[in-house]
PDB file of C-alpha atoms in Angstrom:
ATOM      1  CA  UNK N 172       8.861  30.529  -7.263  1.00 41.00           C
ATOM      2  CA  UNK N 173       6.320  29.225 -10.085  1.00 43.00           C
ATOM      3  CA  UNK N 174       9.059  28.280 -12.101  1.00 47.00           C
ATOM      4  CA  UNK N 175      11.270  26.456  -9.248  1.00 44.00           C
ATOM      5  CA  UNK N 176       7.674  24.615  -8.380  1.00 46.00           C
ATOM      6  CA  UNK N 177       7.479  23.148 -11.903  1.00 52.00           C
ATOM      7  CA  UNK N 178      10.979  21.090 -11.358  1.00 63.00           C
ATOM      8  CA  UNK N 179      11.046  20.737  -7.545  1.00 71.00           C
ATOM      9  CA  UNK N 180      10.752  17.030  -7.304  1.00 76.00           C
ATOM     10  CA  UNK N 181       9.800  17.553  -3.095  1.00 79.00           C
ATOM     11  CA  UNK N 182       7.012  19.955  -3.886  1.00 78.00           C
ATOM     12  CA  UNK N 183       4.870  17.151  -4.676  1.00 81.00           C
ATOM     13  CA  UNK N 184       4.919  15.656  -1.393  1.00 85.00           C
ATOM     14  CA  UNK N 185       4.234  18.451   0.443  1.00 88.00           C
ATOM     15  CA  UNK N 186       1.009  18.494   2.915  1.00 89.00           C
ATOM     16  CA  UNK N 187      -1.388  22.157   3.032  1.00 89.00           C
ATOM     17  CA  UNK N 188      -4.118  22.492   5.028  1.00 91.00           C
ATOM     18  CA  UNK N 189      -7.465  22.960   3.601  1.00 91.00           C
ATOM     19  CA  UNK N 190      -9.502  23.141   6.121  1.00 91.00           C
ATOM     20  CA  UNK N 191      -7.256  24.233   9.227  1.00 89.00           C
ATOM     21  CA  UNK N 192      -8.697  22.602  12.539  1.00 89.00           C
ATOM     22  CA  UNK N 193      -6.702  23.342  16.416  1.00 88.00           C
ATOM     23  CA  UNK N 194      -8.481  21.145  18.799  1.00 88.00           C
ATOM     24  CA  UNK N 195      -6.704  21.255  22.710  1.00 83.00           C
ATOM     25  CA  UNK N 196      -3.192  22.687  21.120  1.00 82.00           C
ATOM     26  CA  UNK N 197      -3.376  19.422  19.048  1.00 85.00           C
ATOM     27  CA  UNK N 198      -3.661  20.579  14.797  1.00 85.00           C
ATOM     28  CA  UNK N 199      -5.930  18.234  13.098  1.00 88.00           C
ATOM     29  CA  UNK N 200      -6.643  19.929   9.698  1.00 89.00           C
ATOM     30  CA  UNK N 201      -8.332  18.728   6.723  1.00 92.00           C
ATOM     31  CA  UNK N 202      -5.195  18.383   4.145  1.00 92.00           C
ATOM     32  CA  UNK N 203      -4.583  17.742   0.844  1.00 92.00           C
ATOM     33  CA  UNK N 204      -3.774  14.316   2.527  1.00 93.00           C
ATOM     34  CA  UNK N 205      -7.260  13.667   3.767  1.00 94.00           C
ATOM     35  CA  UNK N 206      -8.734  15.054   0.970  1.00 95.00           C
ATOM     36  CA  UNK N 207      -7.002  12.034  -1.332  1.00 95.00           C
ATOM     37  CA  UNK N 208      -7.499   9.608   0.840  1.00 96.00           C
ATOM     38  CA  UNK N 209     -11.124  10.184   1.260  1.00 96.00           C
ATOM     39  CA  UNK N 210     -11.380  10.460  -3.117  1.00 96.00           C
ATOM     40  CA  UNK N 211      -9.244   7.177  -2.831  1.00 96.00           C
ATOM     41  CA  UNK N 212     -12.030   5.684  -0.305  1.00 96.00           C
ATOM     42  CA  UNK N 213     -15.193   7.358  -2.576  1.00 96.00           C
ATOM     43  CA  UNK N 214     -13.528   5.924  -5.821  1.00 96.00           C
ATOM     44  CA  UNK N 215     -12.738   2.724  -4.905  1.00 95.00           C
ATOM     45  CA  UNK N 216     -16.366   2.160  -3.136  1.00 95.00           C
ATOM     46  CA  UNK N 217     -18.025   4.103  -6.453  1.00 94.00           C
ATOM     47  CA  UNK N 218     -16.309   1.459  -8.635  1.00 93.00           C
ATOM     48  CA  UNK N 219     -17.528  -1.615  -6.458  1.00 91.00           C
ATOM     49  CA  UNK N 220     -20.738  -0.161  -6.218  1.00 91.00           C
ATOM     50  CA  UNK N 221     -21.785   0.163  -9.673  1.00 89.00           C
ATOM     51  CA  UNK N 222     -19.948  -2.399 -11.399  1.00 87.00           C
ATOM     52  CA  UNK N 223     -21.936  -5.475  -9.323  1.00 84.00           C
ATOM     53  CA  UNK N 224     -24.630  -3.309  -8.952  1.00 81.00           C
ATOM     54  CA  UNK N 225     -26.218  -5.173 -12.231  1.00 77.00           C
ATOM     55  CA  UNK N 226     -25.234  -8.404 -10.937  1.00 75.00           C
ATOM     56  CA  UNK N 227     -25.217  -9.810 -14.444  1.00 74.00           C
ATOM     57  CA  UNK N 228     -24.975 -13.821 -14.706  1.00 72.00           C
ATOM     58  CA  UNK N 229     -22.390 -12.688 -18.210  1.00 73.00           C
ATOM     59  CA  UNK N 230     -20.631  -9.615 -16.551  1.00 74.00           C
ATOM     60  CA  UNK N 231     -19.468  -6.486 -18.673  1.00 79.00           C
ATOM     61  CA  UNK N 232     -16.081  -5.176 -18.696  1.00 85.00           C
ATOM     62  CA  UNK N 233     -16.275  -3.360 -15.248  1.00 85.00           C
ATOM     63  CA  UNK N 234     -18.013  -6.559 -13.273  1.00 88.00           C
ATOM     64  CA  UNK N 235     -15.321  -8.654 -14.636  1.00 90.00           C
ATOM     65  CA  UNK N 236     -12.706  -6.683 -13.312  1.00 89.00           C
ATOM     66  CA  UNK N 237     -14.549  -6.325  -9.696  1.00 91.00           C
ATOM     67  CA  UNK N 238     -14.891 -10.480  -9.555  1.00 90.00           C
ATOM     68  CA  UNK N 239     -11.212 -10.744 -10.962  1.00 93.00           C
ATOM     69  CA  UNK N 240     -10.527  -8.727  -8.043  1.00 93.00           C
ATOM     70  CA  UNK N 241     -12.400 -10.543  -5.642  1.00 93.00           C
ATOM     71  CA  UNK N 242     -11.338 -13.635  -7.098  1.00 94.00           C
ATOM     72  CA  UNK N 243      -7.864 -12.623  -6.759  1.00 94.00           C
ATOM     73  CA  UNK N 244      -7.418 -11.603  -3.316  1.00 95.00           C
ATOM     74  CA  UNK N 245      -9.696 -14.621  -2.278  1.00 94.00           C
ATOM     75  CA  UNK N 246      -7.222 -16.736  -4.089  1.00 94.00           C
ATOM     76  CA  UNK N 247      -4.271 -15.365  -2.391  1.00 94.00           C
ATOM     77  CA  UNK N 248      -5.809 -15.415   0.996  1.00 94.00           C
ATOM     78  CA  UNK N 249      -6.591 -19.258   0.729  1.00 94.00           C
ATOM     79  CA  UNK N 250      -3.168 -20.220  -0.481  1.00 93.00           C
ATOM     80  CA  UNK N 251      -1.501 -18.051   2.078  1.00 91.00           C
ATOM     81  CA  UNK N 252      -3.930 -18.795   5.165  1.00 89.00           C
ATOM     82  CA  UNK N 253      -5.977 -21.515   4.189  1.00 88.00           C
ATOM     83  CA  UNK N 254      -9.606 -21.784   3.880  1.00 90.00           C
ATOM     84  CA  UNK N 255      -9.541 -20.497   7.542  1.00 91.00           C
ATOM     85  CA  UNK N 256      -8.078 -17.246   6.743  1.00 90.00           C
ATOM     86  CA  UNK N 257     -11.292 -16.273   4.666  1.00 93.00           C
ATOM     87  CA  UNK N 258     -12.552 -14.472   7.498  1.00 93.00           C
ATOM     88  CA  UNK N 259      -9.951 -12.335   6.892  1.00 95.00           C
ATOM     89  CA  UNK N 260     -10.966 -11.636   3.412  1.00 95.00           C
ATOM     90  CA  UNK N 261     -12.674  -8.006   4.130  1.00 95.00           C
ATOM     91  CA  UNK N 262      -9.672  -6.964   5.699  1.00 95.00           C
ATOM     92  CA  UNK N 263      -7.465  -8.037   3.297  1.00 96.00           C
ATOM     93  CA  UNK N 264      -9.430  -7.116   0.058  1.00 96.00           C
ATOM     94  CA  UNK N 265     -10.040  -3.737   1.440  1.00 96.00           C
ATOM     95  CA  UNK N 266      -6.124  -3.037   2.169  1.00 96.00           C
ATOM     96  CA  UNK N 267      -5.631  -4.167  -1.362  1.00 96.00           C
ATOM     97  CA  UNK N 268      -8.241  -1.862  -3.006  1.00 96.00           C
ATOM     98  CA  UNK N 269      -7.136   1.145  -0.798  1.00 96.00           C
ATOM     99  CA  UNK N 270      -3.241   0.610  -2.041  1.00 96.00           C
ATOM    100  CA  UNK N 271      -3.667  -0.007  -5.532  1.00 96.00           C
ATOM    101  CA  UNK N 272      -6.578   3.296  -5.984  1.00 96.00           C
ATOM    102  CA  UNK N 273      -4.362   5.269  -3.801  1.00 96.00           C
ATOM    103  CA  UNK N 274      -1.244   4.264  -5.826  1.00 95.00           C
ATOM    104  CA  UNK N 275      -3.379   4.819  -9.943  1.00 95.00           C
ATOM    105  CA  UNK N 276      -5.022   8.146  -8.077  1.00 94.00           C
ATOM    106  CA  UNK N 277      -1.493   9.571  -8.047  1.00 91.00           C
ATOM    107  CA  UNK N 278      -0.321   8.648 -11.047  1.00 90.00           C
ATOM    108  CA  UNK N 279      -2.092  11.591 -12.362  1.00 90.00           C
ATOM    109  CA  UNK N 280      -0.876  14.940 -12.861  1.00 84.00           C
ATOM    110  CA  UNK N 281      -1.185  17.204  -9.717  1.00 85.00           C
ATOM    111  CA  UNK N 282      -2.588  14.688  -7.823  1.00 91.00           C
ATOM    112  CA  UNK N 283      -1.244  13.504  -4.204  1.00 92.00           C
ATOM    113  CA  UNK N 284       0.120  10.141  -3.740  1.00 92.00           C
ATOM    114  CA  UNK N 285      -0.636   9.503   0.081  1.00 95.00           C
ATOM    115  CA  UNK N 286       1.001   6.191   0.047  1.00 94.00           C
ATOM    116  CA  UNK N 287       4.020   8.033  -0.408  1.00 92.00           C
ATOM    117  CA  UNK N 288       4.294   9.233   2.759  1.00 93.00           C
ATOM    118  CA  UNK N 289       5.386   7.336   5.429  1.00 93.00           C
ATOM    119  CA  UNK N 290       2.813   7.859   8.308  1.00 93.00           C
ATOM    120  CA  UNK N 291      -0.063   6.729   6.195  1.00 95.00           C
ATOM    121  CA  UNK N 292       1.973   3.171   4.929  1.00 96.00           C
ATOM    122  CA  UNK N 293       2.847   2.888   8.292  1.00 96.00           C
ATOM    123  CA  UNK N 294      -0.590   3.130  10.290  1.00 95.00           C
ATOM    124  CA  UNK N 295      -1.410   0.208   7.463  1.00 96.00           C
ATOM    125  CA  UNK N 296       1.256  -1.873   8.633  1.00 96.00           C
ATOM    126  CA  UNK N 297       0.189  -1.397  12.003  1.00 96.00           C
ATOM    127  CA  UNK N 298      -3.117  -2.454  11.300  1.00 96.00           C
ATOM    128  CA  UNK N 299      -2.235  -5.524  10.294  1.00 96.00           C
ATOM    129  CA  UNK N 300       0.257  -6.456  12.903  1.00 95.00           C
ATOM    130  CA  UNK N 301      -2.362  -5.414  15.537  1.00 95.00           C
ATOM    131  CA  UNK N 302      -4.828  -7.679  14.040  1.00 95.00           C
ATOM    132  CA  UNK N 303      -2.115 -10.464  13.824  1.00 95.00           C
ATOM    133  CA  UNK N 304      -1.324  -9.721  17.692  1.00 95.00           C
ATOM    134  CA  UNK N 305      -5.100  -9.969  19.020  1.00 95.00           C
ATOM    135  CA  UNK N 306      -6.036 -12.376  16.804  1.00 94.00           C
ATOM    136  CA  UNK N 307      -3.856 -14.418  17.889  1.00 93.00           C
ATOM    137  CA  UNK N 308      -3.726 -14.197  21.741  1.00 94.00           C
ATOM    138  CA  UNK N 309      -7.443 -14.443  21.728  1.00 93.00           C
ATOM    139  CA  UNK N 310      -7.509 -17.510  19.685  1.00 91.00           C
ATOM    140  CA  UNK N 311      -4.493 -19.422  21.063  1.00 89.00           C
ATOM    141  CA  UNK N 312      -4.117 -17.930  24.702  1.00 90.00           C
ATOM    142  CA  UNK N 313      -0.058 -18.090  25.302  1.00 88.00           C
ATOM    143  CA  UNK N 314      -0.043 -20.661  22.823  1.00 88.00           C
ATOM    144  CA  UNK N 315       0.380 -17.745  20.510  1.00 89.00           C
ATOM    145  CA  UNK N 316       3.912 -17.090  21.638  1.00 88.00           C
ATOM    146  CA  UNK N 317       4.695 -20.506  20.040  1.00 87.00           C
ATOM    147  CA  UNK N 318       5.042 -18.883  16.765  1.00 87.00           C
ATOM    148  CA  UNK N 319       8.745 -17.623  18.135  1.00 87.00           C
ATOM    149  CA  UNK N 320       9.923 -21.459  18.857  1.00 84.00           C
ATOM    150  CA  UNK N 321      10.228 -23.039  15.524  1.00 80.00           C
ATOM    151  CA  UNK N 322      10.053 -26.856  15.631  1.00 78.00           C
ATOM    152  CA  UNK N 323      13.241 -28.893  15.525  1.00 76.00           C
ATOM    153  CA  UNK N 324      15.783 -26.394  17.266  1.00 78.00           C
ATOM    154  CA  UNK N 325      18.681 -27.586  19.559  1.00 81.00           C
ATOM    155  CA  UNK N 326      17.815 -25.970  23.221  1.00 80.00           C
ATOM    156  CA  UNK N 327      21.128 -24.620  23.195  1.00 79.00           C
ATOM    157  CA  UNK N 328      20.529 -22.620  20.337  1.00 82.00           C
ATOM    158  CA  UNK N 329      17.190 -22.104  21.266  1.00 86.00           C
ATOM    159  CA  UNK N 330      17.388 -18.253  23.160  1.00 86.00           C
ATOM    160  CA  UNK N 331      19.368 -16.682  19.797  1.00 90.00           C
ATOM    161  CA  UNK N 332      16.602 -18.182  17.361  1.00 87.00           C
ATOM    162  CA  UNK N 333      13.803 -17.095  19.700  1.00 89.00           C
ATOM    163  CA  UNK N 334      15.600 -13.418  19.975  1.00 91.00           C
ATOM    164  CA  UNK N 335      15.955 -13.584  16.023  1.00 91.00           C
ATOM    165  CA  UNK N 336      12.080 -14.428  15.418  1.00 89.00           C
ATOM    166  CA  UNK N 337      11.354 -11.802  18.110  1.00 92.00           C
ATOM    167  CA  UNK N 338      13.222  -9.383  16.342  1.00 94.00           C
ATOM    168  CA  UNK N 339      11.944 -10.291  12.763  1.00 92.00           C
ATOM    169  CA  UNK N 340       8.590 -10.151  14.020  1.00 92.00           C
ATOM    170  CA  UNK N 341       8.800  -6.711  15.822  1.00 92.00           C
ATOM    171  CA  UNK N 342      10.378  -4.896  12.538  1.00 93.00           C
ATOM    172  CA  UNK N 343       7.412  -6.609  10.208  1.00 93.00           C
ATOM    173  CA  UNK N 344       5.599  -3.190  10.338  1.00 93.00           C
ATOM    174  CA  UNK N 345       8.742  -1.628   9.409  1.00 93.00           C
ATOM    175  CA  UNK N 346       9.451  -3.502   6.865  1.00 92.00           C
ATOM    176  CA  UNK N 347       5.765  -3.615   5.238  1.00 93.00           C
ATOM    177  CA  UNK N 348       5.146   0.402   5.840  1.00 94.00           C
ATOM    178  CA  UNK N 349       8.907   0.996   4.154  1.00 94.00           C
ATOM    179  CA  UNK N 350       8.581  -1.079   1.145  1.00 93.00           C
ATOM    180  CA  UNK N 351       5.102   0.145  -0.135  1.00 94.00           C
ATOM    181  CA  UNK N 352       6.515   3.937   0.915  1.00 93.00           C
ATOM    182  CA  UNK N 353      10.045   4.191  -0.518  1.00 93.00           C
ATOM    183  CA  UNK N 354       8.868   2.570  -4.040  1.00 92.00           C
ATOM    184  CA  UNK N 355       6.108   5.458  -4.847  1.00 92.00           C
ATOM    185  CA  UNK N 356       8.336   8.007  -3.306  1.00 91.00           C
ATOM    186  CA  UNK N 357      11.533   7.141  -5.075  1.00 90.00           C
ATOM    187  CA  UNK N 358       9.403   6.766  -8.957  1.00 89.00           C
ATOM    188  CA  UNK N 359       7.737   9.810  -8.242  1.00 87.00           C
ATOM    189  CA  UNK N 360      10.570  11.758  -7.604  1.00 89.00           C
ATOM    190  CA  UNK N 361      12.374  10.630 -10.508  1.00 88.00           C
ATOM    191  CA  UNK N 362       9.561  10.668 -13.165  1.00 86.00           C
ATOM    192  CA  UNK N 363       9.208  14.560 -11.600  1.00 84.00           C
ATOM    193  CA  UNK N 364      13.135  14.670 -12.318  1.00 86.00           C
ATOM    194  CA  UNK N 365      12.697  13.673 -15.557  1.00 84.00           C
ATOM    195  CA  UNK N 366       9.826  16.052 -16.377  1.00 82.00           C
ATOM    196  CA  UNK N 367      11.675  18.983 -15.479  1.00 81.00           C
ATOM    197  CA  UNK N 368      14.442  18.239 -17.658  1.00 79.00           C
ATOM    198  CA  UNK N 369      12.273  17.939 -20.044  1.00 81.00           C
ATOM    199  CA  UNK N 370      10.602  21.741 -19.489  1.00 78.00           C
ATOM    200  CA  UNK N 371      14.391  23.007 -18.648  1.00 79.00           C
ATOM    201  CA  UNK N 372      15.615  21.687 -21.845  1.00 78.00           C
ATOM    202  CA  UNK N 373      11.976  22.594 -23.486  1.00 76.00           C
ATOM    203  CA  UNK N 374      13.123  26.732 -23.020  1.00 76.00           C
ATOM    204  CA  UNK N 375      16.632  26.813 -24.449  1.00 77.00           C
ATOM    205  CA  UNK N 376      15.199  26.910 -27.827  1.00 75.00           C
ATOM    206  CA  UNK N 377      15.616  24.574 -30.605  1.00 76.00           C
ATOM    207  CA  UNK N 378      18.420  22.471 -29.672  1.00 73.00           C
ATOM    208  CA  UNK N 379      17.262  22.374 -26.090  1.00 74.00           C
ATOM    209  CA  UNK N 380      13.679  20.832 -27.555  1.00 74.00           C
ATOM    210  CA  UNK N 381      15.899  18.356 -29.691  1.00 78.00           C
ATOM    211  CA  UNK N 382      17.883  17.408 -26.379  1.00 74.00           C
ATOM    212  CA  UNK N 383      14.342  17.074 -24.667  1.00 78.00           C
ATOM    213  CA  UNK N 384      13.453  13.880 -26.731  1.00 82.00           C
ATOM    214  CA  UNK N 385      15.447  11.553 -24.617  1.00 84.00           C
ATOM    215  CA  UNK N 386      14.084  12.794 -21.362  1.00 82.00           C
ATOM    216  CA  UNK N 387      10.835  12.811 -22.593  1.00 84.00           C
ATOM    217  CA  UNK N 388      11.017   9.133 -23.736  1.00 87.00           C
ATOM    218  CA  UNK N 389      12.544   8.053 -20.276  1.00 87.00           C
ATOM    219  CA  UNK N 390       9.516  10.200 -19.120  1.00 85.00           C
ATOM    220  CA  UNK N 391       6.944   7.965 -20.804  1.00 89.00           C
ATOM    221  CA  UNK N 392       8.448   4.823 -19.809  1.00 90.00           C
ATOM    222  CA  UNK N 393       8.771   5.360 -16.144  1.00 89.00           C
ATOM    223  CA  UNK N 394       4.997   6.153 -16.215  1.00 89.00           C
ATOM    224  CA  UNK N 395       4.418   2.877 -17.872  1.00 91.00           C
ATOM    225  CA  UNK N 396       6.707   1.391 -15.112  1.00 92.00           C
ATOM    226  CA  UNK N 397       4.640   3.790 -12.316  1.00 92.00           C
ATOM    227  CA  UNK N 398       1.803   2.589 -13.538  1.00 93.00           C
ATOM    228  CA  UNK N 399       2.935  -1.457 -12.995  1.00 94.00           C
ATOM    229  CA  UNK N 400       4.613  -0.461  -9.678  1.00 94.00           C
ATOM    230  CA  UNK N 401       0.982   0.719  -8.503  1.00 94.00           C
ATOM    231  CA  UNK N 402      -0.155  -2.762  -8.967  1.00 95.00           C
ATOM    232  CA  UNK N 403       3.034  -4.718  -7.810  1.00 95.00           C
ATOM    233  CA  UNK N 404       3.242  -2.927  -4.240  1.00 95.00           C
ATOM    234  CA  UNK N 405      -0.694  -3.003  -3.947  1.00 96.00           C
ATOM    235  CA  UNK N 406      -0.491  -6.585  -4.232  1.00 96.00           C
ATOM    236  CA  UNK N 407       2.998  -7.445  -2.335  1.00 95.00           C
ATOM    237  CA  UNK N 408       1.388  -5.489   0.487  1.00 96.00           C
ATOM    238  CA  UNK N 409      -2.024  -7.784   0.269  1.00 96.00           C
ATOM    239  CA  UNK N 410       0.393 -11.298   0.368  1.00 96.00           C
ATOM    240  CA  UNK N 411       2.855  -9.965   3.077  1.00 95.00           C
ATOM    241  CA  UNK N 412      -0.723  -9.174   4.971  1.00 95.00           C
ATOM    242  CA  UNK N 413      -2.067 -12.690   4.280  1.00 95.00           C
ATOM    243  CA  UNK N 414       1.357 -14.545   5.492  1.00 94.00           C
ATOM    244  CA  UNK N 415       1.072 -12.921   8.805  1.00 94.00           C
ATOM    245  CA  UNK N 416      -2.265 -13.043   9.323  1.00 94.00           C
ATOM    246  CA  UNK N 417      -1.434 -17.277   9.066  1.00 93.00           C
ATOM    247  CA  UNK N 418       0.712 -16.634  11.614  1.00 90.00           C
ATOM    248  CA  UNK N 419      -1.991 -15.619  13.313  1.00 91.00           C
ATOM    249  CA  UNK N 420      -3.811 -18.983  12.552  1.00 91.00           C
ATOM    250  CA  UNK N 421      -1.388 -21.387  12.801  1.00 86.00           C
ATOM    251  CA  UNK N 422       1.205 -19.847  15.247  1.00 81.00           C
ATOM    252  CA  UNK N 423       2.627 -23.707  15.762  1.00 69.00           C
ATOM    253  CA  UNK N 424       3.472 -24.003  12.094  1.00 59.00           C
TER     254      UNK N 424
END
């Protein structure tokens, strides 16, 4: 079973109690789950913390990556929202840091990815859509409901566009959960993949560790490509969040 472990690519993914917790009939354990995503939280906050902790007016290495950051989201928040949609920016910058740590935290060896799993991406997508959804009926009343009547439609065509916006709107936490999920399970499964052919090939000897180079090398790049993945979905997440949170602005537009 050891042995199968090392090359089952599934194994990884799997959730274990650490602390088991039965509340009403209901389980609510501690997992390995909650464990990483409370390390993600701690490491991400650590990392804030103490590099703007100095507040230096010529920033080191660490407070120039926390202000490129900053600078970053803020940037994509404004051209996405406007200057109105920088009251989102906690919201938004927090999503971002939570993805991308969560993402580099299980790029190493052992660790768990929790952003692989759907339920996680998913309660983030809902977060987002529920913001976009009060948001908006609090600011703009019914008036929010304008945002599934585009401007400039014929009125006979008028009840197919408004089903197709409906529809597009309603699978937006679908689509947002689904994306970030599927791309860290599918590289982690096949940089696993390529690992165990790499240990498989590894114990047939000599000409089996000669046959392991080429695994090995595809190994090494799909990290390299893991590792850009982490922050591509971190930040496709963050601008898919900012363009619906201006629909929650500017429903009319």
């Amino acid at each position: 079973m050891a042995a199968a472990d090392k090359v089952d690519p599934i194994h990884q993914f799997q959730i274990h109690p650490i602390i088991p917790i039965h509340i009403g009939g209901y389980d609510i354990s501690f997992t390995n789950s909650s464990l990483f995503m409370v390390a993600t939280i701690i490491v991400a906050s650590a990392f804030l913390y103490m590099s703007t902790a100095s507040r230096s007016l010529i920033p080191g290495r660490l407070q120039s990556i926390s202000e490129m950051a900053y600078e970053f989201v803020g940037n994509m928040l404004r051209d996405a929202a406007g200057k109105q949609g920088m009251q989102f920016f906690p919201l938004v910058f927090s999503l971002f840091m939570f993805v991308l740590v969560a993402n580099l935290i299980g790029l190493f060896p052992y660790f768990f990815t929790v952003t692989s799993h759907i339920i996680v991406t998913f309660t983030l997508a809902i977060l987002v859509i529920g913001t976009v959804i009060v948001y908006g009926f609090a600011q703009h009343g019914l008036g929010f409901l304008k945002l599934f009547v585009p401007h400039g439609v014929p009125g006979y065509l008028l009840p197919l566009v408004v089903a197709i916006e409906i529809i597009s709107f309603v699978s937006r936490p679908v689509s947002l959960s689904v994306r970030l999920f599927a791309n860290m399970l599918a590289g982690h499964i096949t940089l696993k993949v390529f690992s165990g052919f790499v240990v498989s090939l590894s114990a047939l000897g000599a000409v089996g560790v000669a046959g392991s180079v080429l695994p090995l090398a595809m190994a090494v790049a799909l990290t390299a490509l893991e590792l850009l993945v982490a922050f591509l979905q971190a930040y496709v997440f963050a601008v898919l969040t900012c363009m619906y949170l201006n629909d929650a602005l500017h429903p009319s537009h």
